[in-house]
Coordinates of C-alpha atoms in Angstrom, one line a residue:
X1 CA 14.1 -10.5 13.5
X2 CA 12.8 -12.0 16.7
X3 CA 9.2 -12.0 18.2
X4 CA 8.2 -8.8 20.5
X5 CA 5.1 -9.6 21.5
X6 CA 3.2 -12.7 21.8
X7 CA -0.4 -14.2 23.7
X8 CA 0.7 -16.8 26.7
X9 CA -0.7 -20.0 26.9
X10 CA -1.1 -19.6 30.6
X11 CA -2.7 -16.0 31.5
X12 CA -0.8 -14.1 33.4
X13 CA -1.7 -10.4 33.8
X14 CA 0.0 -7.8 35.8
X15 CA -1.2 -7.5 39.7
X16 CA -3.1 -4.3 38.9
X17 CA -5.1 -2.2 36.4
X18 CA -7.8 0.0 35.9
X19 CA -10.8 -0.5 37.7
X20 CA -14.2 -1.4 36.1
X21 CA -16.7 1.5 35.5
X22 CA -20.5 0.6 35.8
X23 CA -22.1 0.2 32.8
X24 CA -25.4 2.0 34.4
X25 CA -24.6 5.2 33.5
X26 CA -27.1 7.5 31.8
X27 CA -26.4 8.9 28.7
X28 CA -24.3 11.6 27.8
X29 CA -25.2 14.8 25.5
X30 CA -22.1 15.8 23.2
X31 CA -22.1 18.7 20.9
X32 CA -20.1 18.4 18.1
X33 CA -17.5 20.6 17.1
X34 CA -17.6 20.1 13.3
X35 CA -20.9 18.9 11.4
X36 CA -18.8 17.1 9.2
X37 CA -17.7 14.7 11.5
X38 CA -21.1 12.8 11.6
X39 CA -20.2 11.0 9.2
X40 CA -17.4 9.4 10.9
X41 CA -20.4 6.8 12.2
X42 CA -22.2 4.0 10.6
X43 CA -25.2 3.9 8.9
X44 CA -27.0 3.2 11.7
X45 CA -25.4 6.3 13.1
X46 CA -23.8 4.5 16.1
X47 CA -20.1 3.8 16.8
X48 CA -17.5 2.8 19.7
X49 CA -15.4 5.5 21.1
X50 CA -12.4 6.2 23.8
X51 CA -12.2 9.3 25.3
X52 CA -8.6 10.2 24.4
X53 CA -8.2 13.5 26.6
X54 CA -10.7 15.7 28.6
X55 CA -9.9 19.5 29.1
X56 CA -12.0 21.8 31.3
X57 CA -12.9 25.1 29.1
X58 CA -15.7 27.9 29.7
X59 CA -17.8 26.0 32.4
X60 CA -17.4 22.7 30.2
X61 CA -15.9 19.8 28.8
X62 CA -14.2 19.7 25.7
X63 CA -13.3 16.1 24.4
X64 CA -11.1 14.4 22.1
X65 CA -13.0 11.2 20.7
X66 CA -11.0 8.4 18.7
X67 CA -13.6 6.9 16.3
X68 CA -13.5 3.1 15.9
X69 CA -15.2 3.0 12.8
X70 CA -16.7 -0.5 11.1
X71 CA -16.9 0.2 7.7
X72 CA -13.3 -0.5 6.8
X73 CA -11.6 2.9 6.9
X74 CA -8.9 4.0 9.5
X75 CA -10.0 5.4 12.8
X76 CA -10.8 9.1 13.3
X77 CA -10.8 11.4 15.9
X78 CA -13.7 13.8 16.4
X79 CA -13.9 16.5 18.8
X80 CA -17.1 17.1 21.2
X81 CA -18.2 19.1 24.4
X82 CA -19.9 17.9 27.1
X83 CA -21.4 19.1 30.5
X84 CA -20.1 16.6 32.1
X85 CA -16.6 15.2 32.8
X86 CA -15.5 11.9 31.1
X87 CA -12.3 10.7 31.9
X88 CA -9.4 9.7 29.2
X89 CA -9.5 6.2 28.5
X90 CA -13.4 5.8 28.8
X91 CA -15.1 3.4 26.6
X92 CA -17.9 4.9 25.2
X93 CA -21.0 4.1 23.0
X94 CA -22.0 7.0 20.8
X95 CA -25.2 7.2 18.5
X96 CA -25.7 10.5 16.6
X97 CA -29.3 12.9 17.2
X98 CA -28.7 15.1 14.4
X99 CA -25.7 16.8 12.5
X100 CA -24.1 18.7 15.6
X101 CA -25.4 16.6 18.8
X102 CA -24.3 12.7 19.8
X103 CA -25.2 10.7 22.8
X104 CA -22.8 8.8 24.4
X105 CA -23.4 6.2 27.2
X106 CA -20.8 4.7 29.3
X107 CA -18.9 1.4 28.5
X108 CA -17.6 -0.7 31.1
X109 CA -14.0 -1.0 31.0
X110 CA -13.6 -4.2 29.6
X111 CA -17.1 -5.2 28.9
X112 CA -18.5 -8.5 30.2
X113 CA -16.9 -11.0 27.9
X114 CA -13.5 -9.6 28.6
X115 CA -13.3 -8.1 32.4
X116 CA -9.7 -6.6 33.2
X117 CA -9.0 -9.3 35.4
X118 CA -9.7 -12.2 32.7
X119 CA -8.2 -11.2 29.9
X120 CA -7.7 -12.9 26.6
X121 CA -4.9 -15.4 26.7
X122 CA -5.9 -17.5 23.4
X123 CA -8.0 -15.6 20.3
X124 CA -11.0 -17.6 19.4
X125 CA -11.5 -18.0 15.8
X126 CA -14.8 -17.6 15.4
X127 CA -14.3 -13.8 17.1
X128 CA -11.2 -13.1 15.9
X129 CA -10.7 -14.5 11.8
X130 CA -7.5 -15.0 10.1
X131 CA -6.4 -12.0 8.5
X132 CA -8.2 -10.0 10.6
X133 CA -6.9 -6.7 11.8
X134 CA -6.8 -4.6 15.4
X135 CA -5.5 -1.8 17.5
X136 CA -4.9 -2.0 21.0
X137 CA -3.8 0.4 23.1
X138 CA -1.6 -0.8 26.5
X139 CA -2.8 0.0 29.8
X140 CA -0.5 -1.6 31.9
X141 CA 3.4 -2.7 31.6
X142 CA 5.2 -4.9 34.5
X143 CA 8.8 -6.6 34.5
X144 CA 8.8 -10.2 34.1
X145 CA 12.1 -12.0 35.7
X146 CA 13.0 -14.8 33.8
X147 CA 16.6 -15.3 34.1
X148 CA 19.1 -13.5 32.2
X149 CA 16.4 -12.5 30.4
X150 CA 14.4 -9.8 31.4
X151 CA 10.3 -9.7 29.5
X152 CA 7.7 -7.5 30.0
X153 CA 4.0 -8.4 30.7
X154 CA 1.4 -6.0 29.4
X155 CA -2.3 -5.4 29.6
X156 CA -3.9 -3.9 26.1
X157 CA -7.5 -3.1 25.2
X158 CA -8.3 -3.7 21.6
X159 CA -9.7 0.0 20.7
X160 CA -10.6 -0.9 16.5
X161 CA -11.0 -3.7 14.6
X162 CA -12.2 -7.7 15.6
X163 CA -13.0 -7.9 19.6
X164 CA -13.5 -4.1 20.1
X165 CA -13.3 -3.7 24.0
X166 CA -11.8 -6.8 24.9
X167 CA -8.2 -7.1 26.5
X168 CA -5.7 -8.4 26.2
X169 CA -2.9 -10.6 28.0
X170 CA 0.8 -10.0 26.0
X171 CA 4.3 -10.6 26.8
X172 CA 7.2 -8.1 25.4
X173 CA 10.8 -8.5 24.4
X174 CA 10.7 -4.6 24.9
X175 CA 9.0 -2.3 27.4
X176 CA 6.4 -0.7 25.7
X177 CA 4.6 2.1 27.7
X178 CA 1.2 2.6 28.7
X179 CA -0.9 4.2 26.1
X180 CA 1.1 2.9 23.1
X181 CA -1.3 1.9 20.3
X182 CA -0.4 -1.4 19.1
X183 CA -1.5 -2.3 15.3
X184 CA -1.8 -6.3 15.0
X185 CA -3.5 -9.0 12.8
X186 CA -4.8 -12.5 13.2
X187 CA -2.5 -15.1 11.6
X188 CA -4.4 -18.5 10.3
X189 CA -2.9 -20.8 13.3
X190 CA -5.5 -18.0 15.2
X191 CA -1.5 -16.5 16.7
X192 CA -1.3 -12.4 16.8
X193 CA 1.3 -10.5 15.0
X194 CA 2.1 -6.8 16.1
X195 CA 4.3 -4.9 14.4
X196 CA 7.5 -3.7 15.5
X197 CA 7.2 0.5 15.9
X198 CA 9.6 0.7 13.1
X199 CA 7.5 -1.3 10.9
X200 CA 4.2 0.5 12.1
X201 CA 6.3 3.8 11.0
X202 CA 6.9 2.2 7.7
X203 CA 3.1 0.7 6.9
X204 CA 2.0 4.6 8.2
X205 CA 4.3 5.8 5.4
X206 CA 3.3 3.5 2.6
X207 CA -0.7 3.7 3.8
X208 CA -0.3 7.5 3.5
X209 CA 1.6 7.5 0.1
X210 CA -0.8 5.2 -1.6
X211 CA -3.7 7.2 -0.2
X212 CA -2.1 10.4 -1.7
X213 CA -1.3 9.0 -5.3
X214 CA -4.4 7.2 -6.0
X215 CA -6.5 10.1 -6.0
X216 CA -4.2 11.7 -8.0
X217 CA -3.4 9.1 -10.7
X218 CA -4.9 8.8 -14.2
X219 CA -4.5 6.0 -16.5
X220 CA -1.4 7.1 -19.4
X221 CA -3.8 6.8 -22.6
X222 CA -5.0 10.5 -22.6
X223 CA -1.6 11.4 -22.4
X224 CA -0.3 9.8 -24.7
X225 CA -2.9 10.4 -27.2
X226 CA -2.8 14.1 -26.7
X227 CA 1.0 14.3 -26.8
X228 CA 0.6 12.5 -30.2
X229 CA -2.0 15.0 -31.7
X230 CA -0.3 18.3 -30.3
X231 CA 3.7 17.7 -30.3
X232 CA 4.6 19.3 -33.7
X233 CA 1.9 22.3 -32.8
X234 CA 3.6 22.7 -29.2
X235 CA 6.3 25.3 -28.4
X236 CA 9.1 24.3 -29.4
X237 CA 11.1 24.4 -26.2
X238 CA 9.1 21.4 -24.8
X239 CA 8.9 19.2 -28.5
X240 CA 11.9 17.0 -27.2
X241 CA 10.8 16.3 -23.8
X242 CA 7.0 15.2 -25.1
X243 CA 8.8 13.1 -28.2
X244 CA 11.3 11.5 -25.0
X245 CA 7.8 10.4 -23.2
X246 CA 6.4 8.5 -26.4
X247 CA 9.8 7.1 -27.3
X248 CA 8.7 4.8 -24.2
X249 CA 5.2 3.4 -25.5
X250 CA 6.1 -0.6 -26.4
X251 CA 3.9 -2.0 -29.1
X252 CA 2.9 -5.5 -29.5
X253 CA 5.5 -6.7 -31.7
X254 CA 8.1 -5.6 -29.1
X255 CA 5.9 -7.4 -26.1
X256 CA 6.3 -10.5 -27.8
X257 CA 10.0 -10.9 -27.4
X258 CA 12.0 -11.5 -24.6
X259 CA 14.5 -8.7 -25.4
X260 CA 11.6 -6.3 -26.2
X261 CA 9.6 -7.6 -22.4
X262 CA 13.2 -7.1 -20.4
X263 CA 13.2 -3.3 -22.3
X264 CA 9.7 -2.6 -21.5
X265 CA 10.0 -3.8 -17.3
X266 CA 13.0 -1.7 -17.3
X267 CA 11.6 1.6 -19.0
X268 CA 8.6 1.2 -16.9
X269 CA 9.9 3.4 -14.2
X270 CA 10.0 1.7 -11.2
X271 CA 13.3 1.7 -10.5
X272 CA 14.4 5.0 -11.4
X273 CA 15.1 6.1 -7.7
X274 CA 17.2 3.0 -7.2
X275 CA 19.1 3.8 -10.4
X276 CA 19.9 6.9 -9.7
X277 CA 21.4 5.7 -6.7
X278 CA 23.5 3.6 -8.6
X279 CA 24.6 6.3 -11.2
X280 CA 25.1 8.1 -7.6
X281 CA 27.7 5.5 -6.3
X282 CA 29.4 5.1 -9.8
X283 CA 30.3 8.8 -9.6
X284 CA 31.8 7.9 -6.4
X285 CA 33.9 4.9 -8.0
X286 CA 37.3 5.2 -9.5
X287 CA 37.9 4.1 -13.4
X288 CA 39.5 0.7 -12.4
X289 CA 36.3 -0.4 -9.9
X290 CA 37.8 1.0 -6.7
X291 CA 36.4 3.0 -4.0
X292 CA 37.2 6.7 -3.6
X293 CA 38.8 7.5 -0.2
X294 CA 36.3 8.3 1.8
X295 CA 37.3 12.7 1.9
X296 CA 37.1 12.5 -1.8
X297 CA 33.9 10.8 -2.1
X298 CA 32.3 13.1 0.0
X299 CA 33.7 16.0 -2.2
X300 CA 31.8 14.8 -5.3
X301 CA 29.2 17.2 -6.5
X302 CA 26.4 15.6 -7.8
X303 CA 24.1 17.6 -10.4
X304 CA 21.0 19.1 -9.4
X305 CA 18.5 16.6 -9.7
X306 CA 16.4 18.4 -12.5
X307 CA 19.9 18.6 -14.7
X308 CA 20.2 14.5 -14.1
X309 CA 16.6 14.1 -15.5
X310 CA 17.0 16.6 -18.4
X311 CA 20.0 14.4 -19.7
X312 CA 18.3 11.0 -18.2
X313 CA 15.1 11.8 -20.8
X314 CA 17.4 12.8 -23.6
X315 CA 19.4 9.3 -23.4
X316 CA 15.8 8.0 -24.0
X317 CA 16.4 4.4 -26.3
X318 CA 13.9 3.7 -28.7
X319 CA 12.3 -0.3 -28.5
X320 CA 15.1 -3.0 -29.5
X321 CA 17.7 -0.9 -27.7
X322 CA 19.0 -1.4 -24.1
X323 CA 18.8 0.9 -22.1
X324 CA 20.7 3.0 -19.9
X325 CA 20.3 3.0 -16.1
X326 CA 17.3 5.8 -15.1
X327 CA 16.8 6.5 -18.4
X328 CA 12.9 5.2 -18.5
X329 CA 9.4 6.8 -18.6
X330 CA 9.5 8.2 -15.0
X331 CA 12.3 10.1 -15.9
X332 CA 11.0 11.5 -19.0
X333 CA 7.5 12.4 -17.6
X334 CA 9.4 14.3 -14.7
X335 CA 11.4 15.9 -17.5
X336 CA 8.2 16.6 -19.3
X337 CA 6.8 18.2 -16.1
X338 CA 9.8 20.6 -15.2
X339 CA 9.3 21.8 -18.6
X340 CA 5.5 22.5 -18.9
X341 CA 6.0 24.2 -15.6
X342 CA 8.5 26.7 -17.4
X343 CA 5.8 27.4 -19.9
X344 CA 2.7 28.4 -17.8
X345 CA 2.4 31.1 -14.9
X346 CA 2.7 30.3 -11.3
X347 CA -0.6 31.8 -10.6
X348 CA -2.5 29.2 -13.9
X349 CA -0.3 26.2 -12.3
X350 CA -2.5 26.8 -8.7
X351 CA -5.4 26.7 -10.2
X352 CA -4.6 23.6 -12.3
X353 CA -3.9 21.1 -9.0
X354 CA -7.0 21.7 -6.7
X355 CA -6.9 19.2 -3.8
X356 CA -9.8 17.2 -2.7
X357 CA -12.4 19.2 -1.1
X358 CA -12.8 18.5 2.9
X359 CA -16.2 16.7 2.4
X360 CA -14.9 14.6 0.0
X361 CA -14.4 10.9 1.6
X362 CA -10.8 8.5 1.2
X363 CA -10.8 5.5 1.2
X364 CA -8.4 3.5 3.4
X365 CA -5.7 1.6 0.9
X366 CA -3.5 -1.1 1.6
X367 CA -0.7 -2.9 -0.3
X368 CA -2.1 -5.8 -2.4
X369 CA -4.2 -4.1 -4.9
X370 CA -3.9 -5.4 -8.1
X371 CA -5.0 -4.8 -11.1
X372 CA -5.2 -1.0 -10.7
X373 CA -8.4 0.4 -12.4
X374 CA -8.0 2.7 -15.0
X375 CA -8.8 6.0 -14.5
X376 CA -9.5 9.4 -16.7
X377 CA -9.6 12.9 -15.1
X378 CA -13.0 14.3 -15.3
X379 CA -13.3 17.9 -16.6
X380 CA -10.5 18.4 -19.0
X381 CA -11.2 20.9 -22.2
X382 CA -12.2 19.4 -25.4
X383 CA -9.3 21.6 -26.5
X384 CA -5.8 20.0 -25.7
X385 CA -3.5 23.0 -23.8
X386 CA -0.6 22.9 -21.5
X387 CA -2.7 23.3 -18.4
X388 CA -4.2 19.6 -19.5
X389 CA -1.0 17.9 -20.4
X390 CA 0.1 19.3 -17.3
X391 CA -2.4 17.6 -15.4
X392 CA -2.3 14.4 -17.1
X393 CA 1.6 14.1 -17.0
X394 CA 1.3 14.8 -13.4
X395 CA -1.7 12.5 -13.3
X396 CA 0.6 10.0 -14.9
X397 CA 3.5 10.0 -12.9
X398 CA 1.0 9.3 -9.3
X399 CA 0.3 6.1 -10.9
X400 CA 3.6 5.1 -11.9
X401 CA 4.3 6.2 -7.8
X402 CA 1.7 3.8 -6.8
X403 CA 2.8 0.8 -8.4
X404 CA 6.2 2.3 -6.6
X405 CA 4.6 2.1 -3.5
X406 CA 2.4 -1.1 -3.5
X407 CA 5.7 -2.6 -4.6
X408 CA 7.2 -1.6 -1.4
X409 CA 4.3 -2.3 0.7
X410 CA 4.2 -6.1 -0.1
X411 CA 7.8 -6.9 0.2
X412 CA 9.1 -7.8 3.6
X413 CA 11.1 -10.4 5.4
X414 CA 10.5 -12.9 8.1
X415 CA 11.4 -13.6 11.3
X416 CA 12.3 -17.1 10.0
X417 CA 14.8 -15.9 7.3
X418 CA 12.0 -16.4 4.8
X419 CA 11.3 -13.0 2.5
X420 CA 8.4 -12.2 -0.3
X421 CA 9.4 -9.6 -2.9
X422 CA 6.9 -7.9 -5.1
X423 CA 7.3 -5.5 -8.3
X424 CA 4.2 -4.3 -9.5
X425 CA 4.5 -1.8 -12.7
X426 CA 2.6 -0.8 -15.8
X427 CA 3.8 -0.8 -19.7
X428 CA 2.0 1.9 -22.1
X429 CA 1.3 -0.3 -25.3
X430 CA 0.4 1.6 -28.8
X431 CA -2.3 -1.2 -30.1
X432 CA -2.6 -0.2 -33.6
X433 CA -3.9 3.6 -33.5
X434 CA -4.8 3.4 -30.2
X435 CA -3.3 3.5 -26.8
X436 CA -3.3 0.9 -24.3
X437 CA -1.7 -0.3 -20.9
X438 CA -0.7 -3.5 -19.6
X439 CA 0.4 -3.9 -15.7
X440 CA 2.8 -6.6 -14.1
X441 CA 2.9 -8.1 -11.0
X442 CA 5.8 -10.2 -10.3
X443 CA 6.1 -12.3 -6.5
X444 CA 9.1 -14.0 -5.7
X445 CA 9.0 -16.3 -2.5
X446 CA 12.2 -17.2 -0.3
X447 CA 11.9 -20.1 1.6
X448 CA 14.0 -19.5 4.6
X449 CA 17.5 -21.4 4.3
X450 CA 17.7 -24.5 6.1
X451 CA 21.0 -27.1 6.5
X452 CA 19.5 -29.1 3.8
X453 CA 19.1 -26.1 1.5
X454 CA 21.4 -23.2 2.2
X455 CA 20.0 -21.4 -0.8
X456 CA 16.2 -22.8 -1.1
X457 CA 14.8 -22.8 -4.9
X458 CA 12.3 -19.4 -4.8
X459 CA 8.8 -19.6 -6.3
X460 CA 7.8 -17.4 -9.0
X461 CA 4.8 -15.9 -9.7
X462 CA 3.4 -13.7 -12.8
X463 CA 0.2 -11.6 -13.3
X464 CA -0.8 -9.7 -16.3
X465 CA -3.6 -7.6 -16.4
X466 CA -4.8 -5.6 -20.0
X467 CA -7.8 -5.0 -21.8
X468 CA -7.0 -5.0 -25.8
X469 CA -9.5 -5.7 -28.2
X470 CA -10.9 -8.3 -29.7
X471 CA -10.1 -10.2 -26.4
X472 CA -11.4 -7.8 -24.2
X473 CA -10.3 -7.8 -20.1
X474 CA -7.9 -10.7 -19.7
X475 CA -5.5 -11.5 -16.6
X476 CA -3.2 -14.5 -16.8
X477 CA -1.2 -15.7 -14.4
X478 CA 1.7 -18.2 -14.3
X479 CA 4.0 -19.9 -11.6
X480 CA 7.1 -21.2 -11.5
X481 CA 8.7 -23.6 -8.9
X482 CA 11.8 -25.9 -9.9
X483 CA 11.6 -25.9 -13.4
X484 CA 7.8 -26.5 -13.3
X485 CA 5.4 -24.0 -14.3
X486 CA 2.0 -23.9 -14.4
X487 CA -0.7 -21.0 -15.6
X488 CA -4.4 -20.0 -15.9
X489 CA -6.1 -17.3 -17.9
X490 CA -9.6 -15.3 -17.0
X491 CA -11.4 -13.5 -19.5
X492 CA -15.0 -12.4 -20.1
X493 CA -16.2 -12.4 -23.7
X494 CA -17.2 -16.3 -24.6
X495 CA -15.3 -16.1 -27.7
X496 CA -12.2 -15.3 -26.0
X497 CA -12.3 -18.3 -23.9
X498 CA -13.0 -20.8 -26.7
X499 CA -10.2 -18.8 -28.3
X500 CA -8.2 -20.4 -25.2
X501 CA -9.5 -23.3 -25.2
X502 CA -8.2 -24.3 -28.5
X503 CA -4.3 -22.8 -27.9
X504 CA -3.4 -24.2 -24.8
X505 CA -2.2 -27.7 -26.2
X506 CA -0.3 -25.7 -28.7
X507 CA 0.9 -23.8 -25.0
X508 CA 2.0 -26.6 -23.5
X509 CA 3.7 -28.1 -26.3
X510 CA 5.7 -24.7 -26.4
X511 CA 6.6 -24.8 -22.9
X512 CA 7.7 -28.4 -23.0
X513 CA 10.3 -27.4 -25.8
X514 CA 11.8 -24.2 -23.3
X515 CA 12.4 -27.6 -21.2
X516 CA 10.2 -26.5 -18.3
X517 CA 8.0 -29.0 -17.0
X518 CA 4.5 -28.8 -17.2
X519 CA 1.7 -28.5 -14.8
X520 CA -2.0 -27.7 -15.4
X521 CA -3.0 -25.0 -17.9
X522 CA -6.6 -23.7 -17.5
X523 CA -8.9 -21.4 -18.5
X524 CA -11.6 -19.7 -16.4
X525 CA -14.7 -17.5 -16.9
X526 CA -14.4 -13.9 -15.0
X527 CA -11.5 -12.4 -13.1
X528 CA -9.6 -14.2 -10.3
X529 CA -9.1 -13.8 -6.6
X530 CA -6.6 -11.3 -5.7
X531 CA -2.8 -12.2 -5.0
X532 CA -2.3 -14.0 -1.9
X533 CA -0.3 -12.3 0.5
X534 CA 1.9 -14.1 2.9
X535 CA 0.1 -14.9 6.2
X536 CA 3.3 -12.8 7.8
X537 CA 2.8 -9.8 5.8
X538 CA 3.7 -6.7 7.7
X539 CA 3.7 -8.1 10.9
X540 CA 6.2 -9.8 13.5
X541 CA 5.8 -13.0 14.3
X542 CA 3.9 -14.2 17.4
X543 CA 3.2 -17.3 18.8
X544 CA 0.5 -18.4 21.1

């Protein structure tokens, strides 16, 4: 993957542009459209806008605002009226009077640290901080001849994030046309990465997703307690498809073997999609390994999906025994699902998966979160019913979706060949008569291949995250990088960390005999800093 965009170290912005707008103009009255929608601004009740179209109606002005908001959470639009006629792509500084009325003044164009014809050619740390994160929108797009090769030089104003209303001076590989919206980030080296529209499609996709499932997931203890306490009493119909989902809870014994670990990662359910995509391919493969021409293939009927899972759940393998391909605890929850929603009436089922309400705020989520909080639904009966093992299987299988998808959001490639994979899942543990969870996070780190190394050694690292008593909240966390490994443990409770300060010699003396090399053990007080991302993550590289 090559560069598309990058800062030049010489400016060199197009001829022409939009002309500055005095920044004398008297404010604006706006009437809001929706009440709600005062809450798009900060507490101070003040925000930057653009005017994103302007359409004459009934003697007035009605306006579609987009919201650069400060607090963190993606960008809004809001719609207003106004007496007056604003034109799209006005900058504008808005500061809310009551519930339904805003005023707005008039921004100049590209303010006075940034004028349109000075714009940014190098992004000054202290302004613009690693990691941070923008929009721009392009105003301008002119040909650049340079040979054989033919570049584009654009003009973009930065409409959210670090340097709100400054522009900025970028040169294309592509033609990108005016009025795209550009997402970027700061890299440490102070460069700008913006994201290819594929990938932006992609981050949309995955931002949306984990939105979605994280306010519908719930932690799998209720469940599996409450399909524990009401199996044999259930109808009978559904008994084997609740007995498939707790077939899949490890136990601690089992954790503490190799064998039983490798069962539990793959039961998990995380790759269930890609293993049905296998099953789907070996349908498609003749006995003796060989393809199927290609009119045959595409004659195989495959099952309706619903049948695959049905007989997916009843392969379930109890601990100490492999399992099959997409036979794990996604599967049998989606089994479990299908059949609750036999049992109980179309009209009960509406009732049972209310959305959020419309004044209810989201937050923005991005890949990276880790460990994932527990969470119980609020207002389930004191008396177990289908209804609420419908909602907590449902519950359930949004969680396993957003490990799923926070997998997929922090796993990318490089422009320099270099890639970071991430799979992030969770393990339901029975810890003596109770239930429990323990989630996973495992990086792997490809150095890009070089003529030296034509397959460079990856870097490994492991995070656990659990809570099981009498250590209380506990994360470790262990790397390993040719042959040597090294590892650090966080709890809370003093008595667990003397606890771990007495077995790390007996640690290291174990590692030593696996005939790894050792580097530091430690223990610490609290919970560590997140993982680290990789400085490219999610964005094409740029250099300045």
């Amino acid at each position: 993957m090559t560069s598309d965009f990058r800062l030049p170290t010489i400016a060199s912005p197009p001829a022409s542009g939009p002309a500055s707008r005095s920044n004398t103009s008297a404010s604006i009255a706006l009437q809001l459209l929706r009440p709600i929608d005062a809450q798009m601004l900060d507490a101070r009740g003040t925000a930057k806008a653009e005017v994103i179209s302007s359409t004459a109606r009934a003697g007035q002005f009605e306006l579609l605002l987009r919201i650069a908001r400060s607090d963190g959470f993606p960008q809004a639009e809001v719609k207003v009226t106004s007496r007056e006629q604003i034109p799209s792509g006005t900058q504008l500084l808005v500061q809310a009077v009551n519930q339904t009325r805003m005023l707005a003044s008039v921004q100049a164009a590209a303010a006075s640290s940034a004028p349109l014809n000075a714009p940014l050619t190098r992004l000054d740390p202290t302004q613009f901080p690693a990691d941070a994160s923008l929009q721009a929108r392009v105003l301008t797009q002119q040909v650049i001849e340079n040979g054989a090769q033919q570049r584009f030089a654009l003009l973009a104003r930065i409409v959210q994030g670090a340097g709100v209303g400054s522009t900025l001076s970028l040169v294309s590989s592509k033609p990108v046309e005016p009025g795209t919206l550009l997402q970027a980030t700061v890299g440490s080296s102070g460069e700008l990465r913006v994201a290819a529209p594929s990938e932006q499609l992609r981050q949309l996709v995955v931002s949306l997703g984990l939105r979605d499932s994280l306010q519908r997931q719930a932690s799998a203890e209720p469940l599996m307690a409450q399909l524990e306490r009401i199996t044999s009493a259930a109808p009978e119909r559904i008994q084997p498809a609740m007995r498939q989902v707790l077939m899949h809870v490890s136990t601690v014994a089992q954790l503490s073997t190799e064998a039983g670990v490798a069962q539990a990662v793959k039961q998990s359910g995380l790759f269930l999609e890609n293993n049905l995509a296998m099953l789907a391919n070996a349908l498609k493969t003749r006995p003796g390994g060989t393809e199927m021409p290609a009119g045959q293939a595409a004659a195989v009927q495959l099952p309706p999906l619903n049948k695959v899972l049905a007989l997916l759940a009843g392969l379930a393998t109890p601990p100490g025994v492999e399992p099959l391909p997409g036979a794990d605890l996604k599967a049998s929850l989606t089994n479990l699902l299908l059949n609750l929603q036999q049992q109980i009436p179309a009209e009960s089922r509406a009732l049972l998966a209310l959305p959020p309400g419309p004044w209810q705020k989201i937050p923005g989520i991005r890949p990276g979160a880790f460990p994932l909080p527990s969470r119980v639904l609020q207002n389930m009966s004191e008396t177990p019913d289908l209804g609420s093992l419908l909602r907590l299987t449902a519950a359930l299988l949004s969680r396993i979706q957003h490990h799923q998808l926070q997998s997929l959001g922090q796993s990318q490639s490089f422009a320099d060949g270099s890639s970071q994979t991430v799979w992030q899942l969770e393990i339901p543990l029975r810890d003596g008569q109770q239930f429990n969870h323990v989630q996973v996070r495992v990086q792997r780190d490809d150095a890009a291949p070089s003529k030296k190394t034509l397959e460079p050694i990856p870097r490994w690292e492991v995070r656990l995250a659990f809570d099981l008593e009498p250590l209380g909240p506990m994360q470790a966390i262990a790397r390993l990088y040719k042959g040597k490994v090294s590892s650090e443990f966080w709890a809370e409770r003093p008595a667990t960390l003397n606890l771990l300060d007495s077995e790390l010699g007996r640690l290291r003396d174990r590692l030593l005999a696996k005939g790894l090399s050792v580097g530091e053990l430690s223990w610490h007080q609290g919970t560590p800093p997140p993982p680290r991302q990789a400085v490219q993550q999610n964005w094409v590289d740029e250099i300045t």
